PDB file of C-alpha atoms in Angstrom:
ATOM      1  CA  ASP E   1     -46.454 -87.366  66.479  1.00 55.00           C
ATOM      2  CA  THR E   2     -50.295 -86.926  66.314  1.00 75.00           C
ATOM      3  CA  GLY E   3     -50.780 -85.031  69.436  1.00 91.00           C
ATOM      4  CA  VAL E   4     -53.216 -85.820  72.213  1.00 94.00           C
ATOM      5  CA  SER E   5     -56.532 -87.343  71.103  1.00 95.00           C
ATOM      6  CA  GLN E   6     -59.775 -87.541  72.936  1.00 96.00           C
ATOM      7  CA  ASP E   7     -62.862 -89.572  72.232  1.00 97.00           C
ATOM      8  CA  PRO E   8     -65.706 -88.643  71.994  1.00 97.00           C
ATOM      9  CA  ARG E   9     -65.505 -84.954  71.329  1.00 95.00           C
ATOM     10  CA  HIS E  10     -69.094 -84.478  72.469  1.00 97.00           C
ATOM     11  CA  LYS E  11     -71.432 -86.588  74.742  1.00 97.00           C
ATOM     12  CA  ILE E  12     -75.057 -85.934  75.706  1.00 98.00           C
ATOM     13  CA  THR E  13     -76.329 -88.149  78.374  1.00 98.00           C
ATOM     14  CA  LYS E  14     -79.222 -88.185  80.800  1.00 97.00           C
ATOM     15  CA  ARG E  15     -78.784 -87.734  84.427  1.00 97.00           C
ATOM     16  CA  GLY E  16     -78.060 -90.854  86.105  1.00 97.00           C
ATOM     17  CA  GLN E  17     -76.215 -92.592  83.378  1.00 98.00           C
ATOM     18  CA  ASN E  18     -72.717 -93.526  83.365  1.00 98.00           C
ATOM     19  CA  VAL E  19     -70.229 -92.079  80.774  1.00 98.00           C
ATOM     20  CA  THR E  20     -66.583 -92.983  79.840  1.00 98.00           C
ATOM     21  CA  PHE E  21     -64.057 -90.797  78.030  1.00 98.00           C
ATOM     22  CA  ARG E  22     -60.866 -91.916  76.499  1.00 98.00           C
ATOM     23  CA  CYS E  23     -57.492 -90.125  76.166  1.00 98.00           C
ATOM     24  CA  ASP E  24     -54.731 -91.001  73.903  1.00 97.00           C
ATOM     25  CA  PRO E  25     -51.651 -89.197  74.990  1.00 96.00           C
ATOM     26  CA  ILE E  26     -48.552 -88.466  72.775  1.00 93.00           C
ATOM     27  CA  SER E  27     -46.875 -91.853  72.456  1.00 90.00           C
ATOM     28  CA  GLU E  28     -43.650 -91.316  74.411  1.00 88.00           C
ATOM     29  CA  HIS E  29     -45.283 -89.235  77.100  1.00 91.00           C
ATOM     30  CA  ASN E  30     -45.210 -90.935  80.627  1.00 91.00           C
ATOM     31  CA  ARG E  31     -47.132 -88.524  82.422  1.00 92.00           C
ATOM     32  CA  LEU E  32     -50.974 -87.924  81.777  1.00 95.00           C
ATOM     33  CA  TYR E  33     -53.409 -85.299  83.402  1.00 95.00           C
ATOM     34  CA  TRP E  34     -57.267 -84.868  83.453  1.00 97.00           C
ATOM     35  CA  TYR E  35     -58.511 -81.320  83.988  1.00 97.00           C
ATOM     36  CA  ARG E  36     -62.109 -80.111  83.944  1.00 97.00           C
ATOM     37  CA  GLN E  37     -63.148 -76.698  82.397  1.00 95.00           C
ATOM     38  CA  THR E  38     -66.483 -75.148  82.932  1.00 94.00           C
ATOM     39  CA  LEU E  39     -67.943 -72.119  81.043  1.00 89.00           C
ATOM     40  CA  GLY E  40     -65.939 -68.990  81.834  1.00 87.00           C
ATOM     41  CA  GLN E  41     -63.437 -70.712  84.019  1.00 91.00           C
ATOM     42  CA  GLY E  42     -59.820 -71.989  83.606  1.00 93.00           C
ATOM     43  CA  PRO E  43     -59.243 -75.740  83.691  1.00 96.00           C
ATOM     44  CA  GLU E  44     -58.992 -77.328  86.928  1.00 95.00           C
ATOM     45  CA  PHE E  45     -56.809 -80.247  87.795  1.00 94.00           C
ATOM     46  CA  LEU E  46     -58.606 -83.618  88.423  1.00 96.00           C
ATOM     47  CA  THR E  47     -55.951 -86.276  88.593  1.00 95.00           C
ATOM     48  CA  TYR E  48     -52.590 -87.235  87.452  1.00 92.00           C
ATOM     49  CA  PHE E  49     -50.751 -90.454  86.275  1.00 93.00           C
ATOM     50  CA  GLN E  50     -47.286 -91.314  86.107  1.00 91.00           C
ATOM     51  CA  ASN E  51     -47.116 -94.384  83.726  1.00 92.00           C
ATOM     52  CA  GLU E  52     -49.843 -96.545  84.840  1.00 92.00           C
ATOM     53  CA  ALA E  53     -49.776 -95.305  88.450  1.00 92.00           C
ATOM     54  CA  GLN E  54     -52.368 -92.628  89.576  1.00 92.00           C
ATOM     55  CA  LEU E  55     -50.496 -90.499  92.016  1.00 89.00           C
ATOM     56  CA  GLU E  56     -52.751 -87.718  92.991  1.00 89.00           C
ATOM     57  CA  LYS E  57     -56.431 -86.902  92.778  1.00 91.00           C
ATOM     58  CA  SER E  58     -58.089 -83.612  93.459  1.00 91.00           C
ATOM     59  CA  ARG E  59     -60.726 -83.171  95.922  1.00 87.00           C
ATOM     60  CA  LEU E  60     -62.883 -82.229  92.907  1.00 82.00           C
ATOM     61  CA  LEU E  61     -62.854 -85.853  91.958  1.00 85.00           C
ATOM     62  CA  SER E  62     -65.788 -87.426  93.799  1.00 88.00           C
ATOM     63  CA  ASP E  63     -66.470 -91.204  94.431  1.00 92.00           C
ATOM     64  CA  ARG E  64     -68.468 -91.171  91.226  1.00 96.00           C
ATOM     65  CA  PHE E  65     -65.483 -90.229  89.076  1.00 96.00           C
ATOM     66  CA  SER E  66     -62.704 -92.849  88.232  1.00 95.00           C
ATOM     67  CA  ALA E  67     -59.779 -92.823  86.008  1.00 96.00           C
ATOM     68  CA  GLU E  68     -57.451 -95.565  84.925  1.00 96.00           C
ATOM     69  CA  ARG E  69     -54.410 -96.074  82.829  1.00 96.00           C
ATOM     70  CA  PRO E  70     -53.940 -99.611  82.600  1.00 91.00           C
ATOM     71  CA  LYS E  71     -50.965-100.059  80.650  1.00 86.00           C
ATOM     72  CA  GLY E  72     -49.345 -96.553  81.052  1.00 85.00           C
ATOM     73  CA  SER E  73     -50.600 -95.424  77.531  1.00 90.00           C
ATOM     74  CA  PHE E  74     -54.209 -94.534  76.865  1.00 96.00           C
ATOM     75  CA  SER E  75     -56.240 -93.438  79.949  1.00 97.00           C
ATOM     76  CA  THR E  76     -60.174 -93.565  80.574  1.00 98.00           C
ATOM     77  CA  LEU E  77     -62.213 -91.312  82.831  1.00 97.00           C
ATOM     78  CA  GLU E  78     -65.531 -92.690  83.880  1.00 97.00           C
ATOM     79  CA  ILE E  79     -68.293 -90.808  85.656  1.00 97.00           C
ATOM     80  CA  GLN E  80     -71.088 -92.889  87.245  1.00 97.00           C
ATOM     81  CA  ARG E  81     -74.617 -91.741  87.859  1.00 97.00           C
ATOM     82  CA  THR E  82     -74.019 -88.467  86.203  1.00 97.00           C
ATOM     83  CA  GLU E  83     -75.532 -85.359  87.560  1.00 96.00           C
ATOM     84  CA  GLN E  84     -76.145 -81.853  85.785  1.00 96.00           C
ATOM     85  CA  GLY E  85     -73.390 -80.263  87.616  1.00 95.00           C
ATOM     86  CA  ASP E  86     -70.945 -82.691  85.860  1.00 96.00           C
ATOM     87  CA  SER E  87     -71.504 -80.875  82.534  1.00 97.00           C
ATOM     88  CA  ALA E  88     -68.262 -79.483  81.509  1.00 97.00           C
ATOM     89  CA  MET E  89     -65.314 -79.903  79.141  1.00 96.00           C
ATOM     90  CA  TYR E  90     -63.105 -82.642  80.140  1.00 97.00           C
ATOM     91  CA  LEU E  91     -59.508 -82.149  79.162  1.00 97.00           C
ATOM     92  CA  CYS E  92     -56.552 -84.514  78.837  1.00 97.00           C
ATOM     93  CA  ALA E  93     -52.943 -83.533  78.764  1.00 95.00           C
ATOM     94  CA  SER E  94     -49.732 -85.437  78.536  1.00 94.00           C
ATOM     95  CA  SER E  95     -46.028 -84.579  79.257  1.00 91.00           C
ATOM     96  CA  LEU E  96     -42.614 -86.203  79.252  1.00 87.00           C
ATOM     97  CA  SER E  97     -40.793 -86.161  82.451  1.00 78.00           C
ATOM     98  CA  GLY E  98     -37.768 -84.103  82.507  1.00 69.00           C
ATOM     99  CA  SER E  99     -37.014 -80.667  83.596  1.00 55.00           C
ATOM    100  CA  ILE E 100     -40.094 -78.356  83.249  1.00 66.00           C
ATOM    101  CA  ASP E 101     -43.136 -80.386  82.649  1.00 69.00           C
ATOM    102  CA  GLU E 102     -44.637 -78.749  79.389  1.00 84.00           C
ATOM    103  CA  GLN E 103     -48.167 -80.329  79.078  1.00 91.00           C
ATOM    104  CA  TYR E 104     -49.886 -80.878  75.597  1.00 92.00           C
ATOM    105  CA  PHE E 105     -53.616 -80.639  75.613  1.00 94.00           C
ATOM    106  CA  GLY E 106     -56.099 -82.621  73.698  1.00 95.00           C
ATOM    107  CA  PRO E 107     -59.104 -81.227  72.132  1.00 93.00           C
ATOM    108  CA  GLY E 108     -61.484 -82.034  75.119  1.00 95.00           C
ATOM    109  CA  THR E 109     -64.652 -83.990  75.382  1.00 97.00           C
ATOM    110  CA  ARG E 110     -67.603 -81.832  76.158  1.00 96.00           C
ATOM    111  CA  LEU E 111     -70.059 -83.606  78.509  1.00 98.00           C
ATOM    112  CA  THR E 112     -73.727 -82.246  78.590  1.00 98.00           C
ATOM    113  CA  VAL E 113     -76.045 -84.025  81.244  1.00 97.00           C
ATOM    114  CA  THR E 114     -79.726 -83.124  80.552  1.00 96.00           C
TER     115      THR E 114
ATOM    116  CA  GLY A   1     -53.498 -72.383  98.271  1.00 80.00           C
ATOM    117  CA  ASP A   2     -51.874 -71.655  94.972  1.00 88.00           C
ATOM    118  CA  SER A   3     -53.792 -69.269  92.456  1.00 93.00           C
ATOM    119  CA  VAL A   4     -53.593 -67.167  89.419  1.00 96.00           C
ATOM    120  CA  THR A   5     -55.565 -63.891  88.846  1.00 96.00           C
ATOM    121  CA  GLN A   6     -55.695 -62.531  85.554  1.00 95.00           C
ATOM    122  CA  MET A   7     -57.463 -59.572  83.828  1.00 88.00           C
ATOM    123  CA  GLU A   8     -61.008 -60.061  83.186  1.00 85.00           C
ATOM    124  CA  GLY A   9     -62.053 -59.620  79.771  1.00 85.00           C
ATOM    125  CA  PRO A  10     -63.484 -59.597  77.205  1.00 95.00           C
ATOM    126  CA  VAL A  11     -60.753 -57.257  75.681  1.00 96.00           C
ATOM    127  CA  THR A  12     -61.382 -55.850  72.243  1.00 97.00           C
ATOM    128  CA  LEU A  13     -58.787 -54.164  70.183  1.00 97.00           C
ATOM    129  CA  SER A  14     -58.152 -53.019  66.734  1.00 97.00           C
ATOM    130  CA  GLU A  15     -55.493 -54.491  64.508  1.00 97.00           C
ATOM    131  CA  GLU A  16     -51.969 -53.301  65.314  1.00 96.00           C
ATOM    132  CA  ALA A  17     -52.847 -52.212  68.615  1.00 97.00           C
ATOM    133  CA  PHE A  18     -50.648 -52.798  71.733  1.00 97.00           C
ATOM    134  CA  LEU A  19     -51.767 -55.682  74.104  1.00 97.00           C
ATOM    135  CA  THR A  20     -51.566 -56.216  77.661  1.00 97.00           C
ATOM    136  CA  ILE A  21     -53.218 -59.055  79.661  1.00 97.00           C
ATOM    137  CA  ASN A  22     -52.406 -58.913  83.506  1.00 97.00           C
ATOM    138  CA  CYS A  23     -51.540 -61.923  85.502  1.00 98.00           C
ATOM    139  CA  THR A  24     -50.500 -62.161  89.214  1.00 97.00           C
ATOM    140  CA  TYR A  25     -50.060 -65.309  91.230  1.00 96.00           C
ATOM    141  CA  THR A  26     -50.045 -66.618  94.808  1.00 95.00           C
ATOM    142  CA  ALA A  27     -47.819 -69.762  95.494  1.00 91.00           C
ATOM    143  CA  THR A  28     -46.492 -71.499  98.172  1.00 84.00           C
ATOM    144  CA  GLY A  29     -43.177 -72.366  96.457  1.00 81.00           C
ATOM    145  CA  TYR A  30     -41.220 -71.105  93.509  1.00 85.00           C
ATOM    146  CA  PRO A  31     -43.598 -71.755  90.401  1.00 91.00           C
ATOM    147  CA  SER A  32     -42.977 -71.927  86.634  1.00 91.00           C
ATOM    148  CA  LEU A  33     -45.296 -69.508  84.845  1.00 94.00           C
ATOM    149  CA  PHE A  34     -47.170 -70.191  81.634  1.00 95.00           C
ATOM    150  CA  TRP A  35     -49.407 -68.557  79.071  1.00 97.00           C
ATOM    151  CA  TYR A  36     -51.689 -70.887  77.141  1.00 96.00           C
ATOM    152  CA  VAL A  37     -54.019 -69.895  74.293  1.00 97.00           C
ATOM    153  CA  GLN A  38     -57.071 -71.419  73.102  1.00 94.00           C
ATOM    154  CA  TYR A  39     -58.278 -70.516  69.569  1.00 92.00           C
ATOM    155  CA  PRO A  40     -61.875 -71.021  68.603  1.00 86.00           C
ATOM    156  CA  GLY A  41     -62.748 -74.728  68.271  1.00 82.00           C
ATOM    157  CA  GLU A  42     -59.222 -75.772  69.393  1.00 86.00           C
ATOM    158  CA  GLY A  43     -57.495 -77.185  72.283  1.00 87.00           C
ATOM    159  CA  LEU A  44     -55.253 -75.305  74.755  1.00 93.00           C
ATOM    160  CA  GLN A  45     -51.672 -74.609  73.194  1.00 93.00           C
ATOM    161  CA  LEU A  46     -48.700 -73.599  75.107  1.00 93.00           C
ATOM    162  CA  LEU A  47     -47.807 -69.986  74.085  1.00 96.00           C
ATOM    163  CA  LEU A  48     -44.750 -69.198  76.380  1.00 96.00           C
ATOM    164  CA  LYS A  49     -43.233 -70.125  79.696  1.00 94.00           C
ATOM    165  CA  ALA A  50     -40.630 -68.783  82.045  1.00 94.00           C
ATOM    166  CA  THR A  51     -39.245 -70.931  84.969  1.00 90.00           C
ATOM    167  CA  LYS A  52     -37.227 -68.354  87.076  1.00 89.00           C
ATOM    168  CA  ALA A  53     -37.349 -64.902  88.085  1.00 92.00           C
ATOM    169  CA  ASP A  54     -36.441 -62.224  85.474  1.00 95.00           C
ATOM    170  CA  ASP A  55     -36.841 -64.981  82.702  1.00 94.00           C
ATOM    171  CA  LYS A  56     -38.667 -63.812  79.628  1.00 97.00           C
ATOM    172  CA  GLY A  57     -40.727 -66.038  77.723  1.00 96.00           C
ATOM    173  CA  SER A  58     -41.484 -65.114  74.074  1.00 97.00           C
ATOM    174  CA  ASN A  59     -43.203 -66.696  71.162  1.00 96.00           C
ATOM    175  CA  LYS A  60     -45.175 -65.445  68.002  1.00 95.00           C
ATOM    176  CA  GLY A  61     -44.378 -61.735  69.048  1.00 97.00           C
ATOM    177  CA  PHE A  62     -45.860 -62.390  72.570  1.00 98.00           C
ATOM    178  CA  GLU A  63     -43.700 -61.891  75.677  1.00 98.00           C
ATOM    179  CA  ALA A  64     -43.954 -62.133  79.426  1.00 98.00           C
ATOM    180  CA  THR A  65     -41.448 -61.461  82.041  1.00 98.00           C
ATOM    181  CA  TYR A  66     -41.445 -63.584  85.284  1.00 97.00           C
ATOM    182  CA  ARG A  67     -41.461 -60.846  88.107  1.00 96.00           C
ATOM    183  CA  LYS A  68     -41.044 -62.387  91.365  1.00 94.00           C
ATOM    184  CA  GLU A  69     -41.120 -59.123  93.365  1.00 94.00           C
ATOM    185  CA  THR A  70     -44.513 -58.274  92.012  1.00 96.00           C
ATOM    186  CA  THR A  71     -45.546 -61.713  91.581  1.00 96.00           C
ATOM    187  CA  SER A  72     -46.740 -61.145  88.043  1.00 97.00           C
ATOM    188  CA  PHE A  73     -46.252 -62.611  84.527  1.00 98.00           C
ATOM    189  CA  HIS A  74     -47.978 -59.929  82.226  1.00 98.00           C
ATOM    190  CA  LEU A  75     -48.615 -60.844  78.728  1.00 98.00           C
ATOM    191  CA  GLU A  76     -47.729 -58.237  76.022  1.00 98.00           C
ATOM    192  CA  LYS A  77     -47.636 -58.036  72.240  1.00 98.00           C
ATOM    193  CA  GLY A  78     -46.651 -54.892  70.423  1.00 97.00           C
ATOM    194  CA  SER A  79     -49.008 -55.211  67.430  1.00 96.00           C
ATOM    195  CA  VAL A  80     -52.049 -57.620  67.480  1.00 97.00           C
ATOM    196  CA  GLN A  81     -53.560 -59.304  64.369  1.00 97.00           C
ATOM    197  CA  VAL A  82     -56.989 -60.587  63.805  1.00 97.00           C
ATOM    198  CA  SER A  83     -55.529 -64.034  64.089  1.00 96.00           C
ATOM    199  CA  ASP A  84     -54.576 -63.413  67.617  1.00 97.00           C
ATOM    200  CA  SER A  85     -58.209 -63.506  68.741  1.00 97.00           C
ATOM    201  CA  ALA A  86     -58.537 -66.275  71.257  1.00 96.00           C
ATOM    202  CA  VAL A  87     -58.875 -66.964  74.969  1.00 96.00           C
ATOM    203  CA  TYR A  88     -55.690 -66.631  76.795  1.00 97.00           C
ATOM    204  CA  PHE A  89     -54.986 -68.462  80.040  1.00 97.00           C
ATOM    205  CA  CYS A  90     -52.117 -67.669  82.565  1.00 97.00           C
ATOM    206  CA  ALA A  91     -51.021 -70.698  84.606  1.00 96.00           C
ATOM    207  CA  LEU A  92     -48.528 -71.764  87.133  1.00 94.00           C
ATOM    208  CA  SER A  93     -46.940 -75.107  87.985  1.00 91.00           C
ATOM    209  CA  LEU A  94     -45.435 -76.266  91.143  1.00 83.00           C
ATOM    210  CA  SER A  95     -43.754 -79.545  91.547  1.00 68.00           C
ATOM    211  CA  GLY A  96     -45.531 -81.627  94.206  1.00 60.00           C
ATOM    212  CA  GLY A  97     -43.345 -84.536  94.102  1.00 64.00           C
ATOM    213  CA  SER A  98     -43.440 -85.248  90.506  1.00 64.00           C
ATOM    214  CA  ASN A  99     -46.877 -83.878  89.826  1.00 71.00           C
ATOM    215  CA  TYR A 100     -46.466 -80.592  87.767  1.00 82.00           C
ATOM    216  CA  LYS A 101     -50.334 -79.977  87.795  1.00 89.00           C
ATOM    217  CA  LEU A 102     -51.086 -76.609  86.421  1.00 93.00           C
ATOM    218  CA  THR A 103     -53.153 -74.123  88.163  1.00 94.00           C
ATOM    219  CA  PHE A 104     -55.071 -71.615  85.626  1.00 96.00           C
ATOM    220  CA  GLY A 105     -56.608 -68.400  85.705  1.00 96.00           C
ATOM    221  CA  LYS A 106     -60.111 -67.844  84.594  1.00 95.00           C
ATOM    222  CA  GLY A 107     -59.057 -66.796  80.924  1.00 96.00           C
ATOM    223  CA  THR A 108     -59.286 -63.536  78.916  1.00 96.00           C
ATOM    224  CA  LEU A 109     -61.045 -63.333  75.867  1.00 96.00           C
ATOM    225  CA  LEU A 110     -59.265 -61.344  73.153  1.00 97.00           C
ATOM    226  CA  THR A 111     -61.076 -60.111  70.008  1.00 97.00           C
ATOM    227  CA  VAL A 112     -58.990 -58.245  67.447  1.00 97.00           C
ATOM    228  CA  ASN A 113     -61.161 -56.353  64.864  1.00 96.00           C
ATOM    229  CA  PRO A 114     -59.580 -55.401  61.450  1.00 94.00           C
TER     230      PRO A 114
END
C-alpha cells in the first residue's frame, strides 16, 4: 500500500491555459474525493466518485472544471481557461466503502496561475 | 448548511505544556467528527475520530470527546512535544447517500518550542 499519490506536485501556468492533475488512490478504495484548499483555509469539497461514477459536484466546481475516473481507478481533474482565483492546493482523497468513511489524503497539487 | 468552527491560531506553546484546540460544529444531521493533522510539507493525516455522542477518539496522546449537547469536539493533549508542531483541522462528515464528504474548519497552526 503506497498511499494516495498525486501528480504533479506543483504546477505553474499562465492565465487562460488548461491544466490537468492526476490522482492515484489506494488500490482497493472505491471512493475518491477532490478538495481545494486555499491559504489559511481548510479544504473544501469539490467532487466525489464512487467507482467510475461521479455522484456529486460542489457549486464550487464551475463549468471550467471537469473530473473523470474512467475505470474506477485513477482520476483526473482538468481546469480549462485557468484564472488567478484558481490558484490553490488541490487535494485528492480515497476511501473504502464500509461503516465510517475514513479518507486518506494525497500530498496535493499546488497550482499557481500567473 | 453544515459548518465547523475552530479556534483561531496560531497557538504557541512550550514543550510539555497542555494543549486545547476548541472545535464546534453545526450540522443538519448526526455527523461523525474528525481531527486531521498536516505536518509541514506533508499531506493531511487522520489523527482521531468519533462517530457518536460521548465517544472519545484518541491517538498519539491526543484526545477528543464528541459532545452532542454542546456540539463540540475539542482536541486535547496533556504534554505537547516539538514534533506536534503542525496545522490541526477539525472536520465533520454527514452521509448524503453514499457521499461522506468532509467539511473542515479553517485549521489551527500549533508551534511547540523546546
